[in-house]
Every structure is written in C-alpha cells, then in structure tokens.
PDB file of C-alpha atoms in Angstrom:
ATOM      1  CA  MET A   1      10.523 -22.369  13.608  1.00 41.00           C
ATOM      2  CA  ILE A   2      11.676 -21.439  16.556  1.00 48.00           C
ATOM      3  CA  ARG A   3       9.277 -21.766  19.160  1.00 48.00           C
ATOM      4  CA  SER A   4       8.673 -18.377  21.057  1.00 60.00           C
ATOM      5  CA  GLU A   5      10.043 -19.059  24.436  1.00 68.00           C
ATOM      6  CA  ILE A   6      13.397 -21.527  24.756  1.00 67.00           C
ATOM      7  CA  ASP A   7      15.523 -22.611  27.224  1.00 69.00           C
ATOM      8  CA  HIS A   8      19.145 -21.642  27.499  1.00 63.00           C
ATOM      9  CA  PRO A   9      20.872 -25.190  26.273  1.00 66.00           C
ATOM     10  CA  THR A  10      18.447 -24.704  23.235  1.00 73.00           C
ATOM     11  CA  ILE A  11      19.851 -21.669  22.100  1.00 73.00           C
ATOM     12  CA  ARG A  12      23.481 -22.917  22.219  1.00 69.00           C
ATOM     13  CA  ARG A  13      22.614 -26.359  20.297  1.00 72.00           C
ATOM     14  CA  LEU A  14      21.430 -23.827  17.681  1.00 75.00           C
ATOM     15  CA  PHE A  15      24.302 -22.458  16.973  1.00 70.00           C
ATOM     16  CA  GLY A  16      26.163 -26.027  17.132  1.00 70.00           C
ATOM     17  CA  TYR A  17      27.434 -25.696  20.814  1.00 69.00           C
ATOM     18  CA  GLN A  18      27.117 -28.581  23.328  1.00 68.00           C
ATOM     19  CA  HIS A  19      28.359 -27.084  26.325  1.00 62.00           C
ATOM     20  CA  LYS A  20      26.831 -28.557  29.528  1.00 60.00           C
ATOM     21  CA  HIS A  21      26.871 -25.916  31.843  1.00 56.00           C
ATOM     22  CA  TRP A  22      27.373 -22.616  30.382  1.00 57.00           C
ATOM     23  CA  GLN A  23      26.520 -20.145  32.519  1.00 61.00           C
ATOM     24  CA  ARG A  24      27.790 -16.521  30.809  1.00 70.00           C
ATOM     25  CA  ALA A  25      25.333 -14.650  29.025  1.00 76.00           C
ATOM     26  CA  THR A  26      27.163 -13.985  25.706  1.00 80.00           C
ATOM     27  CA  LEU A  27      28.287 -17.178  22.929  1.00 83.00           C
ATOM     28  CA  ARG A  28      30.700 -16.160  20.580  1.00 85.00           C
ATOM     29  CA  LEU A  29      30.106 -17.511  17.271  1.00 84.00           C
ATOM     30  CA  ARG A  30      32.703 -18.372  14.617  1.00 84.00           C
ATOM     31  CA  ASP A  31      31.766 -15.574  12.352  1.00 86.00           C
ATOM     32  CA  GLY A  32      32.236 -12.841  14.839  1.00 88.00           C
ATOM     33  CA  ARG A  33      28.812 -12.589  15.661  1.00 91.00           C
ATOM     34  CA  GLN A  34      27.696 -12.935  19.501  1.00 90.00           C
ATOM     35  CA  VAL A  35      24.515 -14.692  20.814  1.00 89.00           C
ATOM     36  CA  TRP A  36      23.697 -12.382  23.813  1.00 89.00           C
ATOM     37  CA  MET A  37      21.268 -13.321  26.588  1.00 87.00           C
ATOM     38  CA  PRO A  38      20.557 -10.487  28.912  1.00 87.00           C
ATOM     39  CA  GLN A  39      18.214 -10.749  31.760  1.00 82.00           C
ATOM     40  CA  LEU A  40      16.013  -7.761  31.529  1.00 82.00           C
ATOM     41  CA  ALA A  41      14.717  -5.478  34.350  1.00 78.00           C
ATOM     42  CA  GLN A  42      11.262  -6.800  35.219  1.00 66.00           C
ATOM     43  CA  GLU A  43       8.385  -5.121  37.641  1.00 62.00           C
ATOM     44  CA  GLY A  44       8.019  -6.693  40.408  1.00 55.00           C
ATOM     45  CA  LEU A  45      11.017  -8.998  40.888  1.00 59.00           C
ATOM     46  CA  GLY A  46      13.862  -8.472  42.709  1.00 61.00           C
ATOM     47  CA  ALA A  47      16.423  -6.920  40.645  1.00 63.00           C
ATOM     48  CA  ARG A  48      20.188  -7.818  39.491  1.00 65.00           C
ATOM     49  CA  ALA A  49      23.161  -6.041  41.738  1.00 66.00           C
ATOM     50  CA  ASP A  50      25.895  -5.892  39.131  1.00 73.00           C
ATOM     51  CA  TRP A  51      23.680  -4.532  35.969  1.00 78.00           C
ATOM     52  CA  GLU A  52      20.447  -3.423  34.500  1.00 85.00           C
ATOM     53  CA  ASN A  53      19.256  -3.799  30.883  1.00 88.00           C
ATOM     54  CA  ARG A  54      15.915  -2.110  29.941  1.00 90.00           C
ATOM     55  CA  LEU A  55      14.118  -2.575  26.706  1.00 91.00           C
ATOM     56  CA  LEU A  56      13.227   0.209  25.103  1.00 92.00           C
ATOM     57  CA  ASP A  57      10.997   1.568  22.361  1.00 94.00           C
ATOM     58  CA  GLN A  58       8.435  -1.391  21.628  1.00 93.00           C
ATOM     59  CA  GLY A  59      11.587  -3.381  21.733  1.00 92.00           C
ATOM     60  CA  ALA A  60      14.090  -1.518  19.042  1.00 96.00           C
ATOM     61  CA  THR A  61      15.948  -0.437  21.856  1.00 96.00           C
ATOM     62  CA  ILE A  62      18.078  -1.729  24.691  1.00 94.00           C
ATOM     63  CA  VAL A  63      19.945  -0.068  27.256  1.00 93.00           C
ATOM     64  CA  GLU A  64      22.348  -1.231  29.882  1.00 89.00           C
ATOM     65  CA  ARG A  65      23.298   0.267  32.430  1.00 86.00           C
ATOM     66  CA  ARG A  66      26.372  -1.099  34.761  1.00 81.00           C
ATOM     67  CA  LEU A  67      25.747  -1.130  38.742  1.00 79.00           C
ATOM     68  CA  GLY A  68      28.463  -0.269  41.081  1.00 71.00           C
ATOM     69  CA  ASP A  69      32.191   0.530  41.108  1.00 69.00           C
ATOM     70  CA  TRP A  70      33.305  -1.519  39.063  1.00 64.00           C
ATOM     71  CA  ALA A  71      35.381  -1.051  35.734  1.00 60.00           C
ATOM     72  CA  THR A  72      33.070   0.541  32.857  1.00 64.00           C
ATOM     73  CA  ALA A  73      33.163  -2.145  29.580  1.00 68.00           C
ATOM     74  CA  THR A  74      33.696  -1.016  25.894  1.00 73.00           C
ATOM     75  CA  TYR A  75      31.057  -3.182  23.701  1.00 79.00           C
ATOM     76  CA  ASP A  76      33.051  -4.054  19.939  1.00 83.00           C
ATOM     77  CA  ASP A  77      31.194  -2.906  17.512  1.00 86.00           C
ATOM     78  CA  VAL A  78      29.369  -6.354  16.467  1.00 91.00           C
ATOM     79  CA  GLU A  79      26.194  -7.676  15.672  1.00 93.00           C
ATOM     80  CA  ARG A  80      24.558  -9.442  19.070  1.00 94.00           C
ATOM     81  CA  ILE A  81      21.656 -11.917  18.598  1.00 93.00           C
ATOM     82  CA  VAL A  82      19.692 -11.260  21.595  1.00 94.00           C
ATOM     83  CA  PHE A  83      17.750 -13.866  23.342  1.00 90.00           C
ATOM     84  CA  ALA A  84      16.463 -12.128  26.500  1.00 87.00           C
ATOM     85  CA  LYS A  85      16.165 -13.608  29.594  1.00 84.00           C
ATOM     86  CA  PHE A  86      12.867 -13.220  31.554  1.00 82.00           C
ATOM     87  CA  ARG A  87      11.096 -15.001  34.887  1.00 80.00           C
ATOM     88  CA  ASP A  88       7.466 -15.365  35.115  1.00 80.00           C
ATOM     89  CA  PRO A  89       6.405 -13.721  37.945  1.00 76.00           C
ATOM     90  CA  VAL A  90       3.562 -15.670  38.892  1.00 81.00           C
ATOM     91  CA  PHE A  91       5.297 -19.378  38.316  1.00 83.00           C
ATOM     92  CA  GLY A  92       9.078 -18.371  38.675  1.00 79.00           C
ATOM     93  CA  SER A  93       9.901 -20.118  35.206  1.00 80.00           C
ATOM     94  CA  THR A  94      13.182 -18.937  33.647  1.00 80.00           C
ATOM     95  CA  TYR A  95      12.665 -18.309  29.400  1.00 85.00           C
ATOM     96  CA  TYR A  96      14.164 -16.695  26.669  1.00 86.00           C
ATOM     97  CA  ARG A  97      12.675 -15.113  23.896  1.00 89.00           C
ATOM     98  CA  PHE A  98      14.641 -13.790  20.925  1.00 91.00           C
ATOM     99  CA  LEU A  99      14.150 -10.447  20.177  1.00 94.00           C
ATOM    100  CA  GLY A 100      16.273  -9.840  17.361  1.00 95.00           C
ATOM    101  CA  VAL A 101      20.343  -8.687  16.183  1.00 96.00           C
ATOM    102  CA  PHE A 102      21.291  -5.299  17.572  1.00 97.00           C
ATOM    103  CA  ARG A 103      24.504  -3.675  17.035  1.00 96.00           C
ATOM    104  CA  VAL A 104      25.703  -0.974  19.794  1.00 94.00           C
ATOM    105  CA  SER A 105      25.109   2.457  18.355  1.00 94.00           C
ATOM    106  CA  ALA A 106      26.206   4.403  21.904  1.00 93.00           C
ATOM    107  CA  GLN A 107      28.369   4.274  25.253  1.00 90.00           C
ATOM    108  CA  GLU A 108      28.928   6.334  27.850  1.00 86.00           C
ATOM    109  CA  ASP A 109      29.573   6.976  31.700  1.00 80.00           C
ATOM    110  CA  GLY A 110      28.684   2.543  32.094  1.00 76.00           C
ATOM    111  CA  ASN A 111      25.973   2.839  30.451  1.00 86.00           C
ATOM    112  CA  ALA A 112      25.613   1.310  26.540  1.00 90.00           C
ATOM    113  CA  THR A 113      22.576   1.501  24.268  1.00 94.00           C
ATOM    114  CA  PHE A 114      21.875  -1.293  21.681  1.00 95.00           C
ATOM    115  CA  SER A 115      19.598  -0.723  18.441  1.00 97.00           C
ATOM    116  CA  ARG A 116      18.018  -3.830  16.633  1.00 97.00           C
ATOM    117  CA  VAL A 117      18.988  -3.642  13.146  1.00 97.00           C
ATOM    118  CA  ALA A 118      17.299  -7.162  12.373  1.00 96.00           C
ATOM    119  CA  THR A 119      14.254  -9.340  13.570  1.00 94.00           C
ATOM    120  CA  GLU A 120      15.348 -12.596  11.489  1.00 92.00           C
ATOM    121  CA  ILE A 121      18.402 -14.691  11.755  1.00 88.00           C
ATOM    122  CA  ARG A 122      19.624 -17.852   9.563  1.00 82.00           C
ATOM    123  CA  LEU A 123      20.203 -20.283  11.695  1.00 76.00           C
ATOM    124  CA  PRO A 124      23.012 -23.065  10.744  1.00 66.00           C
ATOM    125  CA  ALA A 125      23.060 -25.719   8.812  1.00 60.00           C
ATOM    126  CA  GLY A 126      21.829 -28.033  10.845  1.00 52.00           C
ATOM    127  CA  ALA A 127      20.491 -26.209  13.501  1.00 51.00           C
ATOM    128  CA  GLN A 128      17.664 -28.399  16.470  1.00 47.00           C
TER     129      GLN A 128
END
C-alpha cells in the first residue's frame, strides 16, 4: 500500500529507478508507459510561466495548456501513471498524490486533455 502523499524520489524508486537528481516531470518505463508528475494549478499559489495543468471533472480529467510562444507538443497515446505535484499553501511543503492512469483524449492548439482510464496500478515486483 502506498501512502497518499509521497515525495519525488520515492515515486522513482517505486518503478525501479535510482536517479539521484531527476528533475523532469516524466519518467519513461520499460513497458512503454510513463510516470507523469505534473504540477497542478492551485488557487492562492503562484502560477508557472510555461505550463498550466488543471484537474477537472472530480479528478477524471487533466487539461494541460502550454503558455508562451514556443512549439506545441504532440503526445503519444501511451498510458500515463499520474502522481500530481501539490504544494501545501500554509506550510509550503511539496508532495505528490497518485491520481490514476490517464491517456490523451484530445489535442488542439497547444492544449491537451487527458482522461483517467484506471484508478489502480500494479507496481513492479520488489517495489518499495
């Protein structure tokens, strides 16, 4: 059983990676899936300058919007195991929460919509 709030290094270890300083929001797994750790827009906290990720439909949808004048990405149709990044507005601590497994369901004009396809995952054997 995974605690509901975990840190970035623990997420990597769950999937067999031992990187010391992994800064990216995605981690490709050997089976073709990705672990995605997006920072979600939160009321009362500063916004990012490059991305805006919003959780909608009671957690069933993530809408990602690219901000600025840079190239628009296209996304492969792969499963994304999502641990969203949150910041406690009072104490300022950062934590990640498992939201489910998502797939891209729409892409248009710098926006991408991801729909939840599962709420549980099987961890690799020996996961901590």
